[in-house]
Short mmCIF file of C-alpha atoms and ligand atoms in Angstrom, two decimals:
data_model
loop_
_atom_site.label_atom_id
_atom_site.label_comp_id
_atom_site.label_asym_id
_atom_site.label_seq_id
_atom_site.Cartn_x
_atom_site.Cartn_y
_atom_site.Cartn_z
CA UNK A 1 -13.46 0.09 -30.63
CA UNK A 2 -14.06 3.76 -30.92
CA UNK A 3 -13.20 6.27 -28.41
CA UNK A 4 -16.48 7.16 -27.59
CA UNK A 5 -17.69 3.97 -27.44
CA UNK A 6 -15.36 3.17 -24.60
CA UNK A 7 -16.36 6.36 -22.86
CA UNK A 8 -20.01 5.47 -23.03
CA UNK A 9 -19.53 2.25 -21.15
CA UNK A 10 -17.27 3.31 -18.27
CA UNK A 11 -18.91 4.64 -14.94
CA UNK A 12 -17.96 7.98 -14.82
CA UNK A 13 -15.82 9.94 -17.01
CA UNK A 14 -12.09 10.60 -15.33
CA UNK A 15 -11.32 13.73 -14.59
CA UNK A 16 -7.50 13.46 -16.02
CA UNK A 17 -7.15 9.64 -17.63
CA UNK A 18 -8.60 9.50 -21.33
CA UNK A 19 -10.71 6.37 -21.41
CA UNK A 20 -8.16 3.95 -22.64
CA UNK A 21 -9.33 -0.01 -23.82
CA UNK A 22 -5.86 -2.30 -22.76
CA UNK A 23 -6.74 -5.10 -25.15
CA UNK A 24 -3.56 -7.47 -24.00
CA UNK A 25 -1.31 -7.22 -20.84
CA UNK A 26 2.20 -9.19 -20.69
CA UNK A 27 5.09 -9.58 -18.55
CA UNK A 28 5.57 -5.41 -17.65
CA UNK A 29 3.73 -4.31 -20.76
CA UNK A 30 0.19 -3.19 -21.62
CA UNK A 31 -1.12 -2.92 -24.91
CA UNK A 32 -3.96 -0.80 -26.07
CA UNK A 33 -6.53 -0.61 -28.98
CA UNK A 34 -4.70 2.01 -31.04
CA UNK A 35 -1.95 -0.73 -30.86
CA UNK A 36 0.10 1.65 -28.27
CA UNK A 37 2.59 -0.07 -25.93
CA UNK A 38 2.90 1.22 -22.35
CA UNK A 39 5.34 0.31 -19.61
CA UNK A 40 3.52 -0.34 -16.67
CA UNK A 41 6.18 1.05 -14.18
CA UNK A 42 3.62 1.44 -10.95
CA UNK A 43 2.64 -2.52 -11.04
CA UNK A 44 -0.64 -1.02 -11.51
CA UNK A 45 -1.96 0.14 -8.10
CA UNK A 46 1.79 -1.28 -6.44
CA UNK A 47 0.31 -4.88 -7.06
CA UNK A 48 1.79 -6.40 -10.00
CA UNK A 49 4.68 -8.21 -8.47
CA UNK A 50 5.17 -10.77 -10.74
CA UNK A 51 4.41 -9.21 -13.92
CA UNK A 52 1.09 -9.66 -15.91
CA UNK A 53 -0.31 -12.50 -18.13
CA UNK A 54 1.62 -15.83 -17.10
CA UNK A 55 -0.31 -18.59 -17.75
CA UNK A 56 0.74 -21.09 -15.40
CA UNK A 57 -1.82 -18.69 -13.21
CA UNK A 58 -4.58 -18.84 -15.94
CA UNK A 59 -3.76 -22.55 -15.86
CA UNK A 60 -4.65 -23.19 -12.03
CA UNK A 61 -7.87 -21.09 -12.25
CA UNK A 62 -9.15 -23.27 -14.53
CA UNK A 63 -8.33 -26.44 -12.96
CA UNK A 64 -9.65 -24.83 -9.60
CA UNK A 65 -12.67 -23.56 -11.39
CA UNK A 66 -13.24 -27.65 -12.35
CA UNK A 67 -12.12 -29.40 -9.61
CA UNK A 68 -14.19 -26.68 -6.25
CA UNK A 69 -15.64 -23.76 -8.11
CA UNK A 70 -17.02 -22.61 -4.97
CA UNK A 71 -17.51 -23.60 -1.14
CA UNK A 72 -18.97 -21.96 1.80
CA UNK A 73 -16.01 -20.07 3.56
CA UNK A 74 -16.64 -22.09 6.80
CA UNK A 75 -15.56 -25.24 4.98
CA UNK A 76 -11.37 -25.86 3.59
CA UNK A 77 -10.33 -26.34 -0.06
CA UNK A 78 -7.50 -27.61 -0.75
CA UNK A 79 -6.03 -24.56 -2.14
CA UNK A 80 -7.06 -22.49 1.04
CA UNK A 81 -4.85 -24.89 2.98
CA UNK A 82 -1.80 -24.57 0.55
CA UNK A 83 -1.92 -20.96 0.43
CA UNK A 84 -2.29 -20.76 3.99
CA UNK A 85 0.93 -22.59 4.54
CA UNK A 86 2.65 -20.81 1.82
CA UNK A 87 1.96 -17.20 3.50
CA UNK A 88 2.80 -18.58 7.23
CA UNK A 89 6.48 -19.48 5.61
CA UNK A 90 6.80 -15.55 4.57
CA UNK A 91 4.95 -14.14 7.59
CA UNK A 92 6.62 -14.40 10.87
CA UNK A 93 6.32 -17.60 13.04
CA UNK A 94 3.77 -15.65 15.75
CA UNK A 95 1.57 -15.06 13.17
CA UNK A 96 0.20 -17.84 12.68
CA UNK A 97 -3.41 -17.74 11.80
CA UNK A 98 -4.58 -16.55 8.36
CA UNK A 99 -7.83 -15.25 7.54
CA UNK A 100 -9.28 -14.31 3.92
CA UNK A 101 -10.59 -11.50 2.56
CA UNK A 102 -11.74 -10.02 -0.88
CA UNK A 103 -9.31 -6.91 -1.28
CA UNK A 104 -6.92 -4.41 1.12
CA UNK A 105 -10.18 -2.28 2.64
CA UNK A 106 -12.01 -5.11 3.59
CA UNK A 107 -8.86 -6.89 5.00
CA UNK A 108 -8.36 -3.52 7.80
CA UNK A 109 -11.94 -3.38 8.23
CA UNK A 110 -11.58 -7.30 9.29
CA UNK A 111 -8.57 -6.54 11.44
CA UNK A 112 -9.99 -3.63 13.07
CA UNK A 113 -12.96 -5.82 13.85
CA UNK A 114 -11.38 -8.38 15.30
CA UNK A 115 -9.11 -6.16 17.38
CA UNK A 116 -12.34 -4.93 18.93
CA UNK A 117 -13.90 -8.11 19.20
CA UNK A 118 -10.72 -9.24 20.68
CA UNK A 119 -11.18 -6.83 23.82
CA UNK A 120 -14.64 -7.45 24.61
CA UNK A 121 -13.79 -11.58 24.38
CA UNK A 122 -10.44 -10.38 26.31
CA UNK A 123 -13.48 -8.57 28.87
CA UNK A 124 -12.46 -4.71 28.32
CA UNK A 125 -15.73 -3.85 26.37
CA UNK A 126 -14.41 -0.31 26.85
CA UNK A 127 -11.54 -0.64 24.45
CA UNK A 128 -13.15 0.44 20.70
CA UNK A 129 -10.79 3.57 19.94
CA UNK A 130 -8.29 2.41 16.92
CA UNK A 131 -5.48 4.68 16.79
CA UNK A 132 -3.79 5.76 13.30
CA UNK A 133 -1.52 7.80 11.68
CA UNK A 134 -1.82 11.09 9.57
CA UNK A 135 -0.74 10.95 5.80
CA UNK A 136 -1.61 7.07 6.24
CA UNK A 137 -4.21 5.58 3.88
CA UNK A 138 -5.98 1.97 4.60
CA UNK A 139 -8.76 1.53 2.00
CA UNK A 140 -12.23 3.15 0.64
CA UNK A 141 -14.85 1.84 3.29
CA UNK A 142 -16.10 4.30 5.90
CA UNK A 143 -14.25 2.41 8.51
CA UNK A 144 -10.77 2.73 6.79
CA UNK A 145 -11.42 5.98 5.22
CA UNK A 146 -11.54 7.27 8.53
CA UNK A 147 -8.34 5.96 9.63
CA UNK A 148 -6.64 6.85 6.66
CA UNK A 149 -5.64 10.71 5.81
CA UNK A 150 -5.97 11.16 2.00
CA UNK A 151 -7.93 14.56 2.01
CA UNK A 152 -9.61 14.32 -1.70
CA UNK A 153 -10.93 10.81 -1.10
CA UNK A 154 -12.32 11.91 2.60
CA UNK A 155 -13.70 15.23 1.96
CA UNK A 156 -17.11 14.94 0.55
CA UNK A 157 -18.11 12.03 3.23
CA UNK A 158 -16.66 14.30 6.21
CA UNK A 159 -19.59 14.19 8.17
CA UNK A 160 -19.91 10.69 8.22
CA UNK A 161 -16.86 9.19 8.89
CA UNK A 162 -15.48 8.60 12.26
CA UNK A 163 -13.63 11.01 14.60
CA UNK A 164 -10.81 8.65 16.00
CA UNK A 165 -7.58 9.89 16.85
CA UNK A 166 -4.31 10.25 14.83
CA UNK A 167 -1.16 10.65 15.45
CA UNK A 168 1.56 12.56 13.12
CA UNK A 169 3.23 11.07 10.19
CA UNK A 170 6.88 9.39 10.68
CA UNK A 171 7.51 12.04 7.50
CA UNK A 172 10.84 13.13 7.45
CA UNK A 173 11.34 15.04 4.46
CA UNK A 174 8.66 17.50 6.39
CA UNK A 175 8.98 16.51 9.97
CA UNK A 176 5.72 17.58 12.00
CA UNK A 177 7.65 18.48 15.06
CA UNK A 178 10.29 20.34 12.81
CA UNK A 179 13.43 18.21 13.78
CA UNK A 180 15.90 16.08 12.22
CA UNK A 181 16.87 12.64 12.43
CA UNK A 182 18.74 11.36 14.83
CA UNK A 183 17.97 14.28 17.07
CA UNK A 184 14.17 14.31 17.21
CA UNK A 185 14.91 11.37 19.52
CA UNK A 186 11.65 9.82 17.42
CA UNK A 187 9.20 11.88 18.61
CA UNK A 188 6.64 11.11 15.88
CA UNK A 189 6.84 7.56 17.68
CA UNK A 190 6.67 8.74 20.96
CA UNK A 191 3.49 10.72 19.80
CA UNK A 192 1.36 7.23 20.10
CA UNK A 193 2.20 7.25 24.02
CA UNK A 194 0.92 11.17 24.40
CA UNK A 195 -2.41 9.89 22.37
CA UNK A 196 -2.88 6.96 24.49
CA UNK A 197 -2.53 8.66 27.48
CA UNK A 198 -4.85 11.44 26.41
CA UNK A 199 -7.37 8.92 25.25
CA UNK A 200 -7.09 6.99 28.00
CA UNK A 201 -5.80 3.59 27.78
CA UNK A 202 -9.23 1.84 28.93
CA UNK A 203 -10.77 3.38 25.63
CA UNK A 204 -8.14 2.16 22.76
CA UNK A 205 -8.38 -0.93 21.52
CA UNK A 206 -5.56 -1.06 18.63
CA UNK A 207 -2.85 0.78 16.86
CA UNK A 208 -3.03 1.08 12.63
CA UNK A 209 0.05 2.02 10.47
CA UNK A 210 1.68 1.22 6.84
CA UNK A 211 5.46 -0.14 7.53
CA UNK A 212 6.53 2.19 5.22
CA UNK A 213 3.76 4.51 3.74
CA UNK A 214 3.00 3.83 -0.10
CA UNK A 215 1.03 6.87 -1.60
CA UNK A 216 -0.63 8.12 1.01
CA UNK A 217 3.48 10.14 1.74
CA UNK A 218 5.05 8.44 -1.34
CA UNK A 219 7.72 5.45 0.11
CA UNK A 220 8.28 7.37 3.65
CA UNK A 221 10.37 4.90 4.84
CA UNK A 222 10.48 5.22 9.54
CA UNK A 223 14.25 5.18 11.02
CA UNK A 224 15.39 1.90 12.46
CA UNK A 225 13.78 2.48 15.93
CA UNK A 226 10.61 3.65 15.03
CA UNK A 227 8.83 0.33 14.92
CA UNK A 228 10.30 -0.68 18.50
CA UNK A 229 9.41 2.29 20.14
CA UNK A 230 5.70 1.35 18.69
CA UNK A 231 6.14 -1.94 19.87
CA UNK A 232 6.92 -1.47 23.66
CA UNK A 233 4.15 1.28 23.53
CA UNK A 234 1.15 -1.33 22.66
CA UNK A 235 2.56 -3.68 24.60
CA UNK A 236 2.63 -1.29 27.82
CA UNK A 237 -0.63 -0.12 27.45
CA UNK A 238 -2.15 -3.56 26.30
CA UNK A 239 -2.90 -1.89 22.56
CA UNK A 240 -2.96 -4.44 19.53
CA UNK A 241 -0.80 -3.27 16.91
CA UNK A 242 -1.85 -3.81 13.77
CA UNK A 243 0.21 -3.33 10.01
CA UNK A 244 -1.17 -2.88 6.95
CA UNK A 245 1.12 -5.19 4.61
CA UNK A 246 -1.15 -4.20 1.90
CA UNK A 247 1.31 -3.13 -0.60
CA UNK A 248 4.32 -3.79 1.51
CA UNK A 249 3.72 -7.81 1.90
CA UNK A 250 4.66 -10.49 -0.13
CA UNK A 251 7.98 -8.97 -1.56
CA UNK A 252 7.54 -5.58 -2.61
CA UNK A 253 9.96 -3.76 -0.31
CA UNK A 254 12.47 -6.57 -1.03
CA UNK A 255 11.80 -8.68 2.11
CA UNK A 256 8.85 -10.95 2.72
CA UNK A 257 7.42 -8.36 4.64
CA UNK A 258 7.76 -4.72 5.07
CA UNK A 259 8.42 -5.24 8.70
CA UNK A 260 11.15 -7.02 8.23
CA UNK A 261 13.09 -4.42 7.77
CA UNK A 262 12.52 -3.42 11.37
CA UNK A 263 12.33 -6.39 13.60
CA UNK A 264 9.38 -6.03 15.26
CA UNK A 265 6.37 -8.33 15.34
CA UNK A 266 2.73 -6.81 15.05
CA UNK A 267 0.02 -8.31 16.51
CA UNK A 268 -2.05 -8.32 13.23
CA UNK A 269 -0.26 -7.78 9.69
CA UNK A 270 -3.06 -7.17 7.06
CA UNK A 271 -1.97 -8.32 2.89
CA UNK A 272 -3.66 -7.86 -0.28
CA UNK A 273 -2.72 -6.80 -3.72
CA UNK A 274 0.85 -8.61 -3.74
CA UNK A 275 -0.84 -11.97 -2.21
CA UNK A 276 -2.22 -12.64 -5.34
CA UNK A 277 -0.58 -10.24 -8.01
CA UNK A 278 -3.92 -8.58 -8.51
CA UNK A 279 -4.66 -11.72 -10.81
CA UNK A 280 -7.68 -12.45 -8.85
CA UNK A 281 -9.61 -10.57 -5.53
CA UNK A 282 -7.67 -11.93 -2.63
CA UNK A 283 -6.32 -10.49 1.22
CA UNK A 284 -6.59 -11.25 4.56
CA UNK A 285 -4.94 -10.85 7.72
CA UNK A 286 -2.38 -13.19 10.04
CA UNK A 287 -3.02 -12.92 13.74
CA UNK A 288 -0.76 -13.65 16.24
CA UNK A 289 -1.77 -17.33 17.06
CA UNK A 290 -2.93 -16.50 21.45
CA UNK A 291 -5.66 -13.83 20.27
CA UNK A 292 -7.57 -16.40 17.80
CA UNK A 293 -7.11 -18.89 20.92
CA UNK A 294 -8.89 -16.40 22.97
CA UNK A 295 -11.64 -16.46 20.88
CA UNK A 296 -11.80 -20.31 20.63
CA UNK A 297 -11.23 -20.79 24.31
CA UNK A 298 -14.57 -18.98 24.69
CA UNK A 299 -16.36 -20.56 22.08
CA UNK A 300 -16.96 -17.25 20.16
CA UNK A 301 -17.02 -16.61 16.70
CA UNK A 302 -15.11 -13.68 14.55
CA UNK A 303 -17.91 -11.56 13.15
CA UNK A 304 -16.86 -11.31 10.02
CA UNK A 305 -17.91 -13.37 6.76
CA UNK A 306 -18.26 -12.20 3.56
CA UNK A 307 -19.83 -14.75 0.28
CA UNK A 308 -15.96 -14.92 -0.97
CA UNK A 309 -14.02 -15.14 1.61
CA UNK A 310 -11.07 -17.53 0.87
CA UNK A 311 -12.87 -18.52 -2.42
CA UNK A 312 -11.19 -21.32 -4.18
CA UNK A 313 -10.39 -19.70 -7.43
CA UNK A 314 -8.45 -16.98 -5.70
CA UNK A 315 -6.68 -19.43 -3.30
CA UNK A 316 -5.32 -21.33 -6.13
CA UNK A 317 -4.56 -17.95 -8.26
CA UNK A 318 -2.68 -17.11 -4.87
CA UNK A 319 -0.71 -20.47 -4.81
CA UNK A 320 0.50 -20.20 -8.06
CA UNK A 321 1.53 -16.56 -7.91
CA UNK A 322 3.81 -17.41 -4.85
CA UNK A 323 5.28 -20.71 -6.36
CA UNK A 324 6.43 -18.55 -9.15
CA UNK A 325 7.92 -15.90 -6.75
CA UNK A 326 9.64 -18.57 -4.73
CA UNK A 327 10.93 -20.94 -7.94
CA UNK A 328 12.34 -17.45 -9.75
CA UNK A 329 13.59 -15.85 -6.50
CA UNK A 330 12.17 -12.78 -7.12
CA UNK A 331 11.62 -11.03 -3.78
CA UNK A 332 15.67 -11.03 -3.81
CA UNK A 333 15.29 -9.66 -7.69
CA UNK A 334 12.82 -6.59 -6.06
CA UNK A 335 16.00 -5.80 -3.47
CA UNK A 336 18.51 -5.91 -6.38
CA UNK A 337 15.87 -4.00 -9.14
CA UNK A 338 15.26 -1.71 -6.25
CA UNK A 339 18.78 -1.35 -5.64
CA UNK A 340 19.57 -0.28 -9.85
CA UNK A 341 16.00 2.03 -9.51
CA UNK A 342 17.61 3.79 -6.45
CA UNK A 343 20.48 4.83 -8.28
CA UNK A 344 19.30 5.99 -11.28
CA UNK A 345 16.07 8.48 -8.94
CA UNK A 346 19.28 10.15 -6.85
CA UNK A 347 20.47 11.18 -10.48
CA UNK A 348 17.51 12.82 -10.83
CA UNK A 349 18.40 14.87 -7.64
CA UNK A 350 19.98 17.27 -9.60
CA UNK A 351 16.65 18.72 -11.37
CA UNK A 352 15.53 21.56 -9.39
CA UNK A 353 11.86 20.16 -9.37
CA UNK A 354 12.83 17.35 -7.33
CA UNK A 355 12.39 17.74 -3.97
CA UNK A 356 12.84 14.07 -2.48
CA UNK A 357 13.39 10.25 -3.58
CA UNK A 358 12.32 7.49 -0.89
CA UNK A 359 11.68 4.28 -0.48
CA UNK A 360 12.81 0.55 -0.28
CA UNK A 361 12.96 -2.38 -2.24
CA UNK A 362 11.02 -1.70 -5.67
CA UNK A 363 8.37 1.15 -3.94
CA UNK A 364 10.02 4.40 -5.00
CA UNK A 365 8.40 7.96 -4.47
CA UNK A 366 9.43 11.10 -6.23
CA UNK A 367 8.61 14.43 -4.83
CA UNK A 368 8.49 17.72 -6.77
CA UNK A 369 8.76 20.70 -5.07
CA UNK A 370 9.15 24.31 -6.31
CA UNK A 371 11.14 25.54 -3.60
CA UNK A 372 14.17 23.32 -2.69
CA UNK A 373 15.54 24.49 0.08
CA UNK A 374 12.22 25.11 1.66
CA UNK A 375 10.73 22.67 0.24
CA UNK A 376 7.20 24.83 -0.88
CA UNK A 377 5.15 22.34 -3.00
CA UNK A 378 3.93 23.90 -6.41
CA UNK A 379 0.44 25.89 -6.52
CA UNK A 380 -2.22 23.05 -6.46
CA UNK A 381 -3.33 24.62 -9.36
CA UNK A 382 -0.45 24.04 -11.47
CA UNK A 383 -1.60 20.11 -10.91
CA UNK A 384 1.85 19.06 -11.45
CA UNK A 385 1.87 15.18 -10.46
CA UNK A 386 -0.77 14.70 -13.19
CA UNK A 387 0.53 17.06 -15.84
CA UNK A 388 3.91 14.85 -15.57
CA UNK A 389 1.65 11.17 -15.15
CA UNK A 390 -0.26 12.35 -18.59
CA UNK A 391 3.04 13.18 -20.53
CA UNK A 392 4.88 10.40 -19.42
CA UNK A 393 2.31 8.29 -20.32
CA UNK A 394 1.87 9.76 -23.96
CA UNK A 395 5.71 8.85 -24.00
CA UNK A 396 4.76 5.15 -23.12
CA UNK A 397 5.47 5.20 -19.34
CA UNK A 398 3.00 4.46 -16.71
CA UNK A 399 3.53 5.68 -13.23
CA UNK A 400 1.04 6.24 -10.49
CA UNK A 401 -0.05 9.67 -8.13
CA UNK A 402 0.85 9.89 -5.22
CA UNK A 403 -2.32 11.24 -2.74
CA UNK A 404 -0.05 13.76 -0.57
CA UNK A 405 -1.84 16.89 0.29
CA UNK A 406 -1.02 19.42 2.75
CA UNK A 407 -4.15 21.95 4.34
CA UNK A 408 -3.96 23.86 1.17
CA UNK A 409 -4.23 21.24 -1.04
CA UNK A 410 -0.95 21.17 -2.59
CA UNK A 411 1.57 18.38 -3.02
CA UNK A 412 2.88 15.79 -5.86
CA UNK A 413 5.05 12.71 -6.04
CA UNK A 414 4.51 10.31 -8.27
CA UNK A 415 4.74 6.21 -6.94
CA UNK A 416 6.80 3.72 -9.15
CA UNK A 417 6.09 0.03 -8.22
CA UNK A 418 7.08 -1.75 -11.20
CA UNK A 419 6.94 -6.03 -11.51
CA UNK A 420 9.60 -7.35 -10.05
CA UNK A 421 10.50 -8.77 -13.40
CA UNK A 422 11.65 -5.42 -14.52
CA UNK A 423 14.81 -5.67 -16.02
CA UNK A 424 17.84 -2.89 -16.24
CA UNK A 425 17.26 -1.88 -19.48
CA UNK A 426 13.28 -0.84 -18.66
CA UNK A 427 14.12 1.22 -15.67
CA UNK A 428 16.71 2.80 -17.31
CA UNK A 429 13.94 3.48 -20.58
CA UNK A 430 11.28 4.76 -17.44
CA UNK A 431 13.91 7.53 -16.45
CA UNK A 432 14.98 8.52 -19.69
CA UNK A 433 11.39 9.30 -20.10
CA UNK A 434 10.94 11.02 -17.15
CA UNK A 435 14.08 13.15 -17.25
CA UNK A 436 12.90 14.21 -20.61
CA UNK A 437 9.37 15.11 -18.97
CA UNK A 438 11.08 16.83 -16.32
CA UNK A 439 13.30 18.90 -18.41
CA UNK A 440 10.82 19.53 -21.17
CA UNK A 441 8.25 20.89 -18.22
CA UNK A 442 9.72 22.59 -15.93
CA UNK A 443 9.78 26.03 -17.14
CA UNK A 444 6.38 26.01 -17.47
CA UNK A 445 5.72 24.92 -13.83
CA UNK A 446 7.83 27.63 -12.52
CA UNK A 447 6.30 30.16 -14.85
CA UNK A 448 3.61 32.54 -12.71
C1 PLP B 1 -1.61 0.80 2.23
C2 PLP B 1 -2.93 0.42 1.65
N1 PLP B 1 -3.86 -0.14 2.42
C3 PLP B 1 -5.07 -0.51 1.96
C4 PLP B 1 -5.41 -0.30 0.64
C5 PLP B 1 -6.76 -0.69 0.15
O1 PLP B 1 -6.69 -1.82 -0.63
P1 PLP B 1 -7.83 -2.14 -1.71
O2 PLP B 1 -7.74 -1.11 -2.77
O3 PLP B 1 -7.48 -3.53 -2.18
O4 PLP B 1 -9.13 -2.13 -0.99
C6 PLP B 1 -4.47 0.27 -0.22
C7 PLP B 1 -4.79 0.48 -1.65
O5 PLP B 1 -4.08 1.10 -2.41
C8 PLP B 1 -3.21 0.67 0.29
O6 PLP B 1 -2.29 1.27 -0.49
#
């Protein structure tokens, strides 16, 4: 197929990706038309956990597609109850009710919904304020939008997108208050109280944050206490907490859940992308088991239904995906991969463009700074993430932008969320090639 061809057919012409046809995708490969082979080192958008292409998956879509193609969400599938099991053996015990959705947005718009609904079932109609976090991001619908922080996705909707109240980033690297761990004493935690209490409790309804933030502040991983300190706060002011697992769930991090790392249980924990590998449009949300009873104590219903909810196809897509996690063991293969990844980023430490390496299991962040020691990003201008993204990729290396932008627009880490397949010898081919890019580059990023 010719170039233009391709171009012709897409929606809108990208700004910085050249309209590429991938014609075959396998294990943590992706081929293209020009018979080009490209690493995919960012599990496309951090989703790819267990690599792409295996066709036991392909296998139970079409046995699901001929046994239930379809069902109204209200009624069970088989598949829907299997899945729903498998997830309540990798969430933890308290959350015990699952509900489906079609991708990450909808799945915070659904818990944000219920979190409200929740109140006025719970008779405190004059709880609707949800709570967030800057440098957060939680999907592309008005609702989420607004909770999230990404500046170039918000901008041109400003005027329509809610004004609820953030908090400041757990950020480290750049503290908001200006201190340093352990002596800020966590303030960036103890910021949710202040908000509350400003708000007024009566008015919030829930809390909204990433366990550890994916591109939104590239793999800013909280300190240890962070999460309890968030905990006791909802729980003194009667505020659901809610976590967006979305790239964090289902093994990523190298636990089940991104939480685990910080043992604390939310009240909600939103999944998506990871649930079902990306191989098919599936998410949801498991709630804390005495909320749902609320609701079916009182005979009311969640308002909330969309035509494929908890379709069939995507169940048993789901199913499969986490059988083949759990038979190969690979959340403890993310920790381990992670582990080998780790290593060879703080070698890159010692380019002067890099600024910062975070993150946990196999979610990595690099940040490139032009100033070091005070950490002053590069002119926005200089568009540095994607100059490096573009190269790399030319060099057979996919990895994805981060969205970190301070008030003058400036910022740029690159995200590497690679299949948890990925072996040794593939990360250490992904750093040659970015070293190279690095060294090759730099110069010319430093040049006025
Ligand atoms: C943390 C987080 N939440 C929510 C979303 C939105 O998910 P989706 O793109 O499936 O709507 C994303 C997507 O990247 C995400 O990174």
């Amino acid at each position: 197929m010719e170039f233009q061809e391709i171009a012709d057919n897409m929606f809108i012409k990208h700004p910085h990706v050249p309209p590429v046809l991938i014609t075959k995708a396998e294990g943590v490969y992706l081929h293209d038309n020009y018979g080009r082979t490209l690493l995919d080192f960012s599990g496309g958008p951090m989703a790819v956990n267990i690599g792409h292409g295996r066709k036991e998956v392909a296998r139970a879509a079409q046995q699901q597609i001929e046994q239930v193609s379809y069902i109204l969400p209200v009624f069970a599938s088989e598949a829907r109850i299997e899945l729903v099991k498998r997830i309540k053996k990798l969430m933890p015990k308290e959350l015990n009710r699952i509900y489906f959705c079609c991708g990450g947005s909808e799945a915070n718009e659904a818990a944000i919904k219920f979190a409200r609904q929740y109140q006025v079932v719970a008779g405190k109609p004059s709880r609707y304020k949800i709570i967030s976090r800057k440098l957060s991001y939680h999907g592309m619908t008005f609702a989420t939008l607004s909770l999230g922080d990404v500046k170039a996705r918000m901008r041109d909707f400003a005027p329509m997108l809610w004004n609820f109240p953030k908090i400041e980033a757990c950020y480290c690297y750049r503290c908001p208050f200006d201190k340093e761990y352990p002596r800020c004493d966590i303030d960036c935690a103890l910021d949710l109280e202040r908000r509350i209490l400003a708000e007024g409790p009566e008015t919030v309804a829930a809390f909204l944050a990433e366990p550890i933030v994916a591109s939104a502040a590239g793999g800013a991983v909280p300190p240890p206490e962070y999460f309890r300190i968030i905990r006791e706060t909802c729980n003194k002011y009667g505020v659901i907490m809610i976590v967006d697992e979305v790239v964090t769930g289902f093994g990523r991090t190298g636990k089940p859940m991104g939480m685990d790392h910080f043992g604390v249980v939310a009240d909600i924990a939103t999944f998506a992308k990871g649930v079902s590998s990306a191989y098919s449009p599936l998410a949801g949300m498991a709630v804390r088991g005495e909320l749902v009873e609320l609701f079916e104590r009182n005979e009311v219903e969640f308002q909330h239904l969309y035509t494929f909810s908890a379709a069939p196809i995507s169940c048993a897509v789901g199913n499969e995906v986490q059988k083949i996690i759990e038979k190969e063991n690979l959340i403890a293969r993310a920790e381990q991969m992670g582990n080998y990844l780790h290593e060879s980023l703080l070698q890159l430490m010692s380019l002067p463009m890099v600024g910062d390496v975070r993150g946990k299991g196999l979610l990595w962040a690099v940040e490139f700074v032009k100033d070091k020691k005070t950490k002053e990003p590069f002119p926005k201008e200089k568009n540095v993430k994607m100059d490096i993204i573009m190269q790399c990729m030319m060099k057979g290396v996919f990895f994805y932008p981060g969205y970190y932008e301070d008030d003058e627009g400036r910022g740029d880490h690159i995200m590497m969320a690679p299949p948890f397949i990925i072996t040794e010898k593939q990360i250490d081919e992904a750093m040659a090639v970015l070293r190279e890019t690095l060294e090759e580059s730099q110069e010319r990023y430093y040049a006025e």
